[in-house]
PDB file of N, CA and C in Angstrom:
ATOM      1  N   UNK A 344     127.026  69.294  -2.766  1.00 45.00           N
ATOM      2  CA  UNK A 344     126.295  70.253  -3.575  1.00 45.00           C
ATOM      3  C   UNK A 344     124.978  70.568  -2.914  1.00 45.00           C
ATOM      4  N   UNK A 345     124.528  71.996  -2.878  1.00 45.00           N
ATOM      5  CA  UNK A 345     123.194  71.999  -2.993  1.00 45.00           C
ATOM      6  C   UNK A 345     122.933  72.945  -1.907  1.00 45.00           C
ATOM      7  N   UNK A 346     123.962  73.243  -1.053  1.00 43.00           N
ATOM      8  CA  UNK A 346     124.051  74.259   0.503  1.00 43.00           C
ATOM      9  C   UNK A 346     123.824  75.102   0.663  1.00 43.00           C
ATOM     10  N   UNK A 347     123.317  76.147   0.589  1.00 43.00           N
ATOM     11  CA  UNK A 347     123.389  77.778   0.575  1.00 43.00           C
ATOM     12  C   UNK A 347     124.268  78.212   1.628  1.00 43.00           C
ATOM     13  N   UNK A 348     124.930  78.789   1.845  1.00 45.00           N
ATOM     14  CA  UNK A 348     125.496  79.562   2.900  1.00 45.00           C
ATOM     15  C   UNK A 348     124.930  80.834   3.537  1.00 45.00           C
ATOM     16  N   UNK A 349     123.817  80.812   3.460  1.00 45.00           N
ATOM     17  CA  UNK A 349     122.964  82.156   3.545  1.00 45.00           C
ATOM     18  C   UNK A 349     122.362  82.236   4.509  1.00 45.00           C
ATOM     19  N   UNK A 350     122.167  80.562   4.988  1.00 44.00           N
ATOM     20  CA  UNK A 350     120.929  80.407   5.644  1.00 44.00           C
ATOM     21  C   UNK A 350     119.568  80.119   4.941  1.00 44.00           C
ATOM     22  N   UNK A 351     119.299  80.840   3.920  1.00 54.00           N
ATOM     23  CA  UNK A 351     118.572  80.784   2.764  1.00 54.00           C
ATOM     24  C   UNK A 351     118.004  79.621   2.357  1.00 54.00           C
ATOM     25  N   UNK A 352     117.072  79.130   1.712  1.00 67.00           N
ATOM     26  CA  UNK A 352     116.832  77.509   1.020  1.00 67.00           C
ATOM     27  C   UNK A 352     117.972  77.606  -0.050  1.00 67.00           C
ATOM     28  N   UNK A 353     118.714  76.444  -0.240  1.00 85.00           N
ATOM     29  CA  UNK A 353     119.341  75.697  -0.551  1.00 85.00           C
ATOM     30  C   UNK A 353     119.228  75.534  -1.971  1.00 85.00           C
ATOM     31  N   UNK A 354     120.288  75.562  -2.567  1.00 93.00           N
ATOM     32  CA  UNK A 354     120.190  75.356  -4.399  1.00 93.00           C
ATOM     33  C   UNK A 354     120.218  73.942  -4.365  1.00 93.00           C
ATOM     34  N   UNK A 355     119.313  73.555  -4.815  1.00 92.00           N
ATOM     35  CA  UNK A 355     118.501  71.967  -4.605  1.00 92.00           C
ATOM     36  C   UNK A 355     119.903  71.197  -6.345  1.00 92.00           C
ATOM     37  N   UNK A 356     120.663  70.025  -6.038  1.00 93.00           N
ATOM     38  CA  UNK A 356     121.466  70.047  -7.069  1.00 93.00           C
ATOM     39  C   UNK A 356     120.464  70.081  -8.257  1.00 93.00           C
ATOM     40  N   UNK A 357     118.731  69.899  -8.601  1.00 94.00           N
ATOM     41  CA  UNK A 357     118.313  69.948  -9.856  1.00 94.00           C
ATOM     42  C   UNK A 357     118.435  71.432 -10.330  1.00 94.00           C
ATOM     43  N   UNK A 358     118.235  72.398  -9.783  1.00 95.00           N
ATOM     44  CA  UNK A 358     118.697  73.554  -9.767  1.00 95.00           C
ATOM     45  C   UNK A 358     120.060  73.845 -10.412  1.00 95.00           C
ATOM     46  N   UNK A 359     121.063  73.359  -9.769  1.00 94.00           N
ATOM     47  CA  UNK A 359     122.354  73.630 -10.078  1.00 94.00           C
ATOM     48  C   UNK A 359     122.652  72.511 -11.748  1.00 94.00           C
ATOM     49  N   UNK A 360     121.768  71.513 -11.759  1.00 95.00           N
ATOM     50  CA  UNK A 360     122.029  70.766 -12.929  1.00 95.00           C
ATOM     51  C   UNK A 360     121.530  71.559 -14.151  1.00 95.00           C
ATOM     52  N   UNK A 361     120.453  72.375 -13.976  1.00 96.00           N
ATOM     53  CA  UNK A 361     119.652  73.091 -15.256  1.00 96.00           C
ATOM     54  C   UNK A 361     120.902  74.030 -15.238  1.00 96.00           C
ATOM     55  N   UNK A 362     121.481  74.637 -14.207  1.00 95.00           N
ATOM     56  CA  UNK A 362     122.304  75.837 -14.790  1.00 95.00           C
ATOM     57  C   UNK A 362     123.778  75.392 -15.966  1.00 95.00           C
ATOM     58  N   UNK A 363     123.419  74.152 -15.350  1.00 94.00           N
ATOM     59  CA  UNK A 363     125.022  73.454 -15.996  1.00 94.00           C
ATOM     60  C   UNK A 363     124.524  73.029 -17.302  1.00 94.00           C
ATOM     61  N   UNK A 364     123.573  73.159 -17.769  1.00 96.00           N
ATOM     62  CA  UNK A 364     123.381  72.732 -18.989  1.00 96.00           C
ATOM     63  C   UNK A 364     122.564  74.150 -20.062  1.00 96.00           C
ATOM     64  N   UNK A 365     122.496  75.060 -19.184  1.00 95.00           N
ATOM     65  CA  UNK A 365     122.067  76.338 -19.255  1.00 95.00           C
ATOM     66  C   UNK A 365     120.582  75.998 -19.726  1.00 95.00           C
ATOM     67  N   UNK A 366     119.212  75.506 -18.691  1.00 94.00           N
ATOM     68  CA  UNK A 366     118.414  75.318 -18.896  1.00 94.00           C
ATOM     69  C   UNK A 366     118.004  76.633 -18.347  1.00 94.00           C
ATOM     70  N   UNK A 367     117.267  77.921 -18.890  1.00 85.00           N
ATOM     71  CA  UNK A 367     116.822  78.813 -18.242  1.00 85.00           C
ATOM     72  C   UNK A 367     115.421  78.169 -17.074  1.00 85.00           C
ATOM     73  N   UNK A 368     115.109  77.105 -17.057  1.00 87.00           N
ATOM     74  CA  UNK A 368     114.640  76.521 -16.080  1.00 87.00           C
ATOM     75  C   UNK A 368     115.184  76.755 -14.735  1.00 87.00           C
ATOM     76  N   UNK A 369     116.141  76.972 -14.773  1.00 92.00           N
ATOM     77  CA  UNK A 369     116.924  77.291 -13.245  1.00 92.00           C
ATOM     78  C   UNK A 369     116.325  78.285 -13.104  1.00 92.00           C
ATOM     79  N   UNK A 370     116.061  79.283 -13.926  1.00 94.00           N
ATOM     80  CA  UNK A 370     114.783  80.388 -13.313  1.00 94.00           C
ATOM     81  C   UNK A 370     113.850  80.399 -12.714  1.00 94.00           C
ATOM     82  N   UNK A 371     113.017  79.439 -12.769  1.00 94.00           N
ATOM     83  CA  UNK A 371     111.901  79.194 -11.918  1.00 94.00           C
ATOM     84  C   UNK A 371     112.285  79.277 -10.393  1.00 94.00           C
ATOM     85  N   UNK A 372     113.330  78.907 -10.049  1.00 93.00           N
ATOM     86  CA  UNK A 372     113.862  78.977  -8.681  1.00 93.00           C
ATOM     87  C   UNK A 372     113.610  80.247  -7.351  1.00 93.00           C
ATOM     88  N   UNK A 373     114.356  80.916  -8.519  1.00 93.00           N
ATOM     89  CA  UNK A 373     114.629  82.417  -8.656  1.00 93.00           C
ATOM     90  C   UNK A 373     113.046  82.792  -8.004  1.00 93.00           C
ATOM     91  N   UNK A 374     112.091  82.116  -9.394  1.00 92.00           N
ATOM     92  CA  UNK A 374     110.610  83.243  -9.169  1.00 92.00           C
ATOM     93  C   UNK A 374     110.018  82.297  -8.094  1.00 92.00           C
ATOM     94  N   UNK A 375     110.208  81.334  -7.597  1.00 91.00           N
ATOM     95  CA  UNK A 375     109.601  80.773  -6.406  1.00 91.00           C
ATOM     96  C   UNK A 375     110.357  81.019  -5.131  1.00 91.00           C
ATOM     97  N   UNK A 376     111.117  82.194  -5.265  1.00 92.00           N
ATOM     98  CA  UNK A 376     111.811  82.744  -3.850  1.00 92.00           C
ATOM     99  C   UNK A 376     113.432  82.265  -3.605  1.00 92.00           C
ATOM    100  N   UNK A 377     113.992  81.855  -4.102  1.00 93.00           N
ATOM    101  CA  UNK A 377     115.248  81.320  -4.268  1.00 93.00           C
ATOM    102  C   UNK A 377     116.128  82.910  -4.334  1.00 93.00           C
ATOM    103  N   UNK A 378     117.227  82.772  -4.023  1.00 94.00           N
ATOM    104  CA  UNK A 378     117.764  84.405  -3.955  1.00 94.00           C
ATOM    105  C   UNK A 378     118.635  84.259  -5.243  1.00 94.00           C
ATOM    106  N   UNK A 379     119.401  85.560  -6.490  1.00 95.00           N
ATOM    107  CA  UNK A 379     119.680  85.022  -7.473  1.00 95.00           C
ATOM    108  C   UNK A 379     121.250  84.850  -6.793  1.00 95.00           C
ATOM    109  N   UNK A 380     121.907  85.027  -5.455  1.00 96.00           N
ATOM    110  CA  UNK A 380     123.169  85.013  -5.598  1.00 96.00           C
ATOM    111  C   UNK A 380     123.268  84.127  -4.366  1.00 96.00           C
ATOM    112  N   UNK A 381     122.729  83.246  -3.858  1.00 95.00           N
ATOM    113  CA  UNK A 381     122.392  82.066  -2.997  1.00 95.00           C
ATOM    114  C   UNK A 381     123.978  81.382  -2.975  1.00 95.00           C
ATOM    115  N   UNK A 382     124.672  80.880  -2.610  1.00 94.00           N
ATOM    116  CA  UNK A 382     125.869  80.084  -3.025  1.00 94.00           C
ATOM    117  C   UNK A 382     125.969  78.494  -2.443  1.00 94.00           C
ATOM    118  N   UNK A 383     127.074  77.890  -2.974  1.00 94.00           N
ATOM    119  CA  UNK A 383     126.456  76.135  -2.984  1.00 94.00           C
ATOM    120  C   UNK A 383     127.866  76.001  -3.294  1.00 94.00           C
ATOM    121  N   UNK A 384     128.132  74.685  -3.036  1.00 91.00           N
ATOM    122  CA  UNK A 384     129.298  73.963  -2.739  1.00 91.00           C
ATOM    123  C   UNK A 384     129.290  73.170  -4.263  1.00 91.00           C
ATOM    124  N   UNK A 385     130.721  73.453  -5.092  1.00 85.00           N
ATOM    125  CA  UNK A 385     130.389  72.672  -6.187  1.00 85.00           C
ATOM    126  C   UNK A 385     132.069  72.100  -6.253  1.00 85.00           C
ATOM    127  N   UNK A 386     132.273  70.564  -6.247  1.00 83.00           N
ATOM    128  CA  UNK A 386     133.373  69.594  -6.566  1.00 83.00           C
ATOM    129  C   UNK A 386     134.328  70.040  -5.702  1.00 83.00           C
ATOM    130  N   UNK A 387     133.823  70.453  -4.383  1.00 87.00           N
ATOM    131  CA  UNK A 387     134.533  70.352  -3.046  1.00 87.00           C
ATOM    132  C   UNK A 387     134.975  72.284  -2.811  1.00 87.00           C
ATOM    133  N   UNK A 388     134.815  72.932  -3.655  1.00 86.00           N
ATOM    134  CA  UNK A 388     134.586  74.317  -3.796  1.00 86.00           C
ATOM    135  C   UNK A 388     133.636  75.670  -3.068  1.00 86.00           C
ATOM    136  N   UNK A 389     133.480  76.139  -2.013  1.00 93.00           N
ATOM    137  CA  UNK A 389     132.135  76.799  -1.588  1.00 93.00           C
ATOM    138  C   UNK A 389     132.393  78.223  -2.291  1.00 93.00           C
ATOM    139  N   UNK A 390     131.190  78.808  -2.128  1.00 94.00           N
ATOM    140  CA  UNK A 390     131.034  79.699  -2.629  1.00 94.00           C
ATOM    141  C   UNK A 390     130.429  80.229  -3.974  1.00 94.00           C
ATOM    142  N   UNK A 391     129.781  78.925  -4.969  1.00 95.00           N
ATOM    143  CA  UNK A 391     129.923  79.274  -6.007  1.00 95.00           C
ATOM    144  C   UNK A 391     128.217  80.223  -6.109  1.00 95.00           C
ATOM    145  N   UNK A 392     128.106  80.208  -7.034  1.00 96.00           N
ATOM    146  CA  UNK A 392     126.771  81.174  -7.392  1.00 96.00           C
ATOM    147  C   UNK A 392     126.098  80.452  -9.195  1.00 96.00           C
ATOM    148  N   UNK A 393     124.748  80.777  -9.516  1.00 96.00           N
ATOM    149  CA  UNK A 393     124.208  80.083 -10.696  1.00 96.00           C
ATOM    150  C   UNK A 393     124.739  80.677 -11.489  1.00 96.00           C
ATOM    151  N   UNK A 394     125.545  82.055 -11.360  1.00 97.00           N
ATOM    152  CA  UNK A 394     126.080  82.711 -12.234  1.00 97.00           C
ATOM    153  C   UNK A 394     127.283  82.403 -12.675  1.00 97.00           C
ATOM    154  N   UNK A 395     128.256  81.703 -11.491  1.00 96.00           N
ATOM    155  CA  UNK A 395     129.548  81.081 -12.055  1.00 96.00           C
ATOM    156  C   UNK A 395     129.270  79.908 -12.433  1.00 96.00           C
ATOM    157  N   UNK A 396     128.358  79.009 -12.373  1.00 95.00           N
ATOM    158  CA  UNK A 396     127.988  77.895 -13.257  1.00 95.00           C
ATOM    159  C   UNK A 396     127.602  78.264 -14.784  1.00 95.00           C
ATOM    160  N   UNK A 397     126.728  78.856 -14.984  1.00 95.00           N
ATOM    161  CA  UNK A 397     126.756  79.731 -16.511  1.00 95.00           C
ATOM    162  C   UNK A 397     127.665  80.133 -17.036  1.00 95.00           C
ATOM    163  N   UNK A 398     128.014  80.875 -16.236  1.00 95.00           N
ATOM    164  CA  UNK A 398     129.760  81.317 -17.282  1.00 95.00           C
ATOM    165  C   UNK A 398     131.140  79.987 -17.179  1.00 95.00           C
ATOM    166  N   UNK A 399     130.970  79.051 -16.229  1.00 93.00           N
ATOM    167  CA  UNK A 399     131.729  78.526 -16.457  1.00 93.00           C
ATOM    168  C   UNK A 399     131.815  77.450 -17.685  1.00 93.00           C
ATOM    169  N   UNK A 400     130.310  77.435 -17.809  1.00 93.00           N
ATOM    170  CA  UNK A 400     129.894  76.200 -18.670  1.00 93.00           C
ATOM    171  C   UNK A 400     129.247  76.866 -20.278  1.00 93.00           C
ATOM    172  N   UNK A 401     129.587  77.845 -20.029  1.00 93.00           N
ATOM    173  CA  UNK A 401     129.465  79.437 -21.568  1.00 93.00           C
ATOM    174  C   UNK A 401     127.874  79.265 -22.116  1.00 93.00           C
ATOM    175  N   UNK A 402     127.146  79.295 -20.979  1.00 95.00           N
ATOM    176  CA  UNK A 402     125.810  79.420 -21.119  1.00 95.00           C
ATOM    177  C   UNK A 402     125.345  81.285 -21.139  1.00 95.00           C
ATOM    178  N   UNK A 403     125.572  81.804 -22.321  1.00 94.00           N
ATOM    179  CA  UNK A 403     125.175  83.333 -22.549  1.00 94.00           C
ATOM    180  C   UNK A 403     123.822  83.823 -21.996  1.00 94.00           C
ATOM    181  N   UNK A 404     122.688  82.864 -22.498  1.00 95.00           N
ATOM    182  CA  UNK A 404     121.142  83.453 -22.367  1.00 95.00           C
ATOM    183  C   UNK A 404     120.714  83.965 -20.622  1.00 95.00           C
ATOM    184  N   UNK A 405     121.594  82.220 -20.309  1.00 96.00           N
ATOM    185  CA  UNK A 405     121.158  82.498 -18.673  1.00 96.00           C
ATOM    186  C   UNK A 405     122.081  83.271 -17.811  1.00 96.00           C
ATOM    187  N   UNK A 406     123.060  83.527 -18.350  1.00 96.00           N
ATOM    188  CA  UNK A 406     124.010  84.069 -17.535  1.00 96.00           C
ATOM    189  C   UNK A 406     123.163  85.720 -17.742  1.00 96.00           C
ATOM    190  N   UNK A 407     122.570  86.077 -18.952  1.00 96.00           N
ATOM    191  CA  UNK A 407     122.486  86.952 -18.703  1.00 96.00           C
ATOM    192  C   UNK A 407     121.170  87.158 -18.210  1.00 96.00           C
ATOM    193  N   UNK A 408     120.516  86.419 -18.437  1.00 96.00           N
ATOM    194  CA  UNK A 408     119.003  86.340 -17.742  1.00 96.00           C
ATOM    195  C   UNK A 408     119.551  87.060 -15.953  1.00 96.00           C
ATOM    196  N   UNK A 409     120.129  85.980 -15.499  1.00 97.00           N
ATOM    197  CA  UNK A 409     120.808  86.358 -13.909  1.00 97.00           C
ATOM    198  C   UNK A 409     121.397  87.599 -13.738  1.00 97.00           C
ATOM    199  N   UNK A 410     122.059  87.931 -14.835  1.00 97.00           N
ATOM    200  CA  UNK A 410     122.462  89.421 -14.351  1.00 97.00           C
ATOM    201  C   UNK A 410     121.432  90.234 -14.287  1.00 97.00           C
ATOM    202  N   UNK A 411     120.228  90.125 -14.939  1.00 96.00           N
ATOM    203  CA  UNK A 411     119.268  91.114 -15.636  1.00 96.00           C
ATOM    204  C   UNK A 411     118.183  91.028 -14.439  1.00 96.00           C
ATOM    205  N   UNK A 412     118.274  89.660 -13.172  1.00 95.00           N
ATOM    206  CA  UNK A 412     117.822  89.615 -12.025  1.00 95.00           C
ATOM    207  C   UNK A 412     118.220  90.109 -10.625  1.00 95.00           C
ATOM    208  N   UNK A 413     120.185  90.398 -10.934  1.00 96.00           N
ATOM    209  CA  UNK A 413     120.615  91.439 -10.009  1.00 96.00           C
ATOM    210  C   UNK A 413     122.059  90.023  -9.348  1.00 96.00           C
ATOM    211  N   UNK A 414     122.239  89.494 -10.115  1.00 97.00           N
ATOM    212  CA  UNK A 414     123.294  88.682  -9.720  1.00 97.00           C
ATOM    213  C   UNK A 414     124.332  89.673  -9.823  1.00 97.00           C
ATOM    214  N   UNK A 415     125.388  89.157  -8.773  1.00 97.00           N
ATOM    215  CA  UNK A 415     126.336  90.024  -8.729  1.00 97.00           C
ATOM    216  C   UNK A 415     127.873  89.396  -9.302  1.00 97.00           C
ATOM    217  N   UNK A 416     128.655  90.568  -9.814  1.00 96.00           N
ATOM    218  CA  UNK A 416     129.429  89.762 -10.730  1.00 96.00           C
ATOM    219  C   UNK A 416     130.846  90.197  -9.660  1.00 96.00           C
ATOM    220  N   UNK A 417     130.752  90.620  -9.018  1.00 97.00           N
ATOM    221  CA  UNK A 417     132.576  90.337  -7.895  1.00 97.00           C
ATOM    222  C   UNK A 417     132.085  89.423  -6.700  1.00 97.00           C
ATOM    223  N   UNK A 418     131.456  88.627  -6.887  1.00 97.00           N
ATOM    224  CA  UNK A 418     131.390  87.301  -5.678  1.00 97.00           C
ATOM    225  C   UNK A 418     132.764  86.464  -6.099  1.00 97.00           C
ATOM    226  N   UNK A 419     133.434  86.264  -5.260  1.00 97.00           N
ATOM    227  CA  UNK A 419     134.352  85.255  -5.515  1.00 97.00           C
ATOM    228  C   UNK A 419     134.186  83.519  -4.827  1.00 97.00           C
ATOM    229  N   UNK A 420     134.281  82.529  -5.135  1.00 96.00           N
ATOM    230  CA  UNK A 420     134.039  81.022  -4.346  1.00 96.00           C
ATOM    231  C   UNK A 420     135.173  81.094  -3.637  1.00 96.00           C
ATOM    232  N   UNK A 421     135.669  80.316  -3.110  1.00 94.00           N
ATOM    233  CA  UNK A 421     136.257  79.794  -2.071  1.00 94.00           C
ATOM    234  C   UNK A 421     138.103  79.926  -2.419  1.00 94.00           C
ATOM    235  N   UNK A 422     138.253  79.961  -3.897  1.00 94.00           N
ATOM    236  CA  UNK A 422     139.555  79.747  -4.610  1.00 94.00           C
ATOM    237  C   UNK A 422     139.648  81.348  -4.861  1.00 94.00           C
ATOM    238  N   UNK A 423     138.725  82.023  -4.535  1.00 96.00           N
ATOM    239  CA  UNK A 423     138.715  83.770  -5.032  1.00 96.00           C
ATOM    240  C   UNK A 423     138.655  83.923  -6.451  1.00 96.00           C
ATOM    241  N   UNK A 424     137.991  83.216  -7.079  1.00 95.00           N
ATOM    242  CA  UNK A 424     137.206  83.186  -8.653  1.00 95.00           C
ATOM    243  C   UNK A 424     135.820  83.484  -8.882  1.00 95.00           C
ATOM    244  N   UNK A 425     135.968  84.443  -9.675  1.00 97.00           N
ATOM    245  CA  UNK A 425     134.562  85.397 -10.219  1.00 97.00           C
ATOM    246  C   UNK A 425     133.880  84.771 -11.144  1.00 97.00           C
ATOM    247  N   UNK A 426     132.818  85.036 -11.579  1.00 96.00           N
ATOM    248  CA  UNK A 426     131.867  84.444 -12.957  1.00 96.00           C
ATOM    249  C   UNK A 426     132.899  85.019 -14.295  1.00 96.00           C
ATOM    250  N   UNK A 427     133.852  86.114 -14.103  1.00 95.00           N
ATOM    251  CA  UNK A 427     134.110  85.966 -15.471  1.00 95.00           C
ATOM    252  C   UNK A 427     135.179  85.188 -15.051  1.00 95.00           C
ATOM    253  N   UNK A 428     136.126  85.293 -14.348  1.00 95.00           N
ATOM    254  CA  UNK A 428     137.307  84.606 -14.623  1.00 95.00           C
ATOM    255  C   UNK A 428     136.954  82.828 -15.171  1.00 95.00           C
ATOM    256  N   UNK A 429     135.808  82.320 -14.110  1.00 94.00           N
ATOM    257  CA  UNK A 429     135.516  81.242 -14.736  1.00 94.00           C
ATOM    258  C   UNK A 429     135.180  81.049 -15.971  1.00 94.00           C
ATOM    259  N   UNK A 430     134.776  82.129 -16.452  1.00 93.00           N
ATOM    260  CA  UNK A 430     133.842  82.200 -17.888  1.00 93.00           C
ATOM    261  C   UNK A 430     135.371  82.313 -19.013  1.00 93.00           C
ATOM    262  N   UNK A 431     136.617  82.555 -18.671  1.00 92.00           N
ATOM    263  CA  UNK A 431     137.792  82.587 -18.921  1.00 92.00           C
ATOM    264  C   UNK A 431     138.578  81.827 -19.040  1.00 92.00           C
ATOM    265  N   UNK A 432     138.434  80.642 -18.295  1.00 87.00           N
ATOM    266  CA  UNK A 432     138.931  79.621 -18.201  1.00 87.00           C
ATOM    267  C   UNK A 432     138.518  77.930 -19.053  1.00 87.00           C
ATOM    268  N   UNK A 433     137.556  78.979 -20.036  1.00 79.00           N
ATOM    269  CA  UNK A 433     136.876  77.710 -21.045  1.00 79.00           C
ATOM    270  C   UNK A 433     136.592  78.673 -21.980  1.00 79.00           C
ATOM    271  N   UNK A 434     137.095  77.899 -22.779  1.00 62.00           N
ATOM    272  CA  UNK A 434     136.908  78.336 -24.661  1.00 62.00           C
ATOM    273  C   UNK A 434     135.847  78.614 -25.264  1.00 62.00           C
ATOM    274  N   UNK A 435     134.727  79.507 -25.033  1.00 54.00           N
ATOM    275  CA  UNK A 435     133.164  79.057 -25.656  1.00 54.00           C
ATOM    276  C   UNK A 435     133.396  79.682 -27.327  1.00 54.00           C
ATOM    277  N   UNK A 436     132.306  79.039 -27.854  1.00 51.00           N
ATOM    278  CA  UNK A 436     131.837  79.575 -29.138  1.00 51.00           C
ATOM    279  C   UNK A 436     130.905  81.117 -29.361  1.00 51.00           C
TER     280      UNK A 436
END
């Protein structure tokens, strides 16, 4: 966890932990230069983005916070899965 593939600084895993719990804290990232579509290696997976962590984990506020920063929603990870399909693949309330 934690790689960017960008070249870019690196989604540090505390980063990737606020998104998984949908701490809009993962924002701060963002405003200290972090890019919003940066990607990181998650449970042996590349490609993912803070945005398919939000939707995978049916975090609404931040998912949409990220879109509303210019995240992009046809990135696919490594398996060719999008933020919604993940967001699809779990039951939210």
């Amino acid at each position: 966890a934690g790689r960017a593939s960008s070249g870019a600084a690196a989604v540090s895993d505390e980063v990737i932990a606020a998104a998984r719990r949908g701490d809009e804290a993962a924002l701060a990232w963002l405003d200290g230069g972090g890019r919003v579509d940066a990607t990181f290696t998650r449970e042996g997976l590349n490609g993912f983005t803070l945005l398919m962590v939000a939707a995978l984990y049916g975090h609404e506020r931040l998912a949409v916070a990220l879109l509303q920063r210019g995240a992009s929603i046809h990135l696919r990870n490594s398996e060719g899965l999008t933020a919604l399909m993940l967001a699809a693949l779990r039951v939210h309330e």
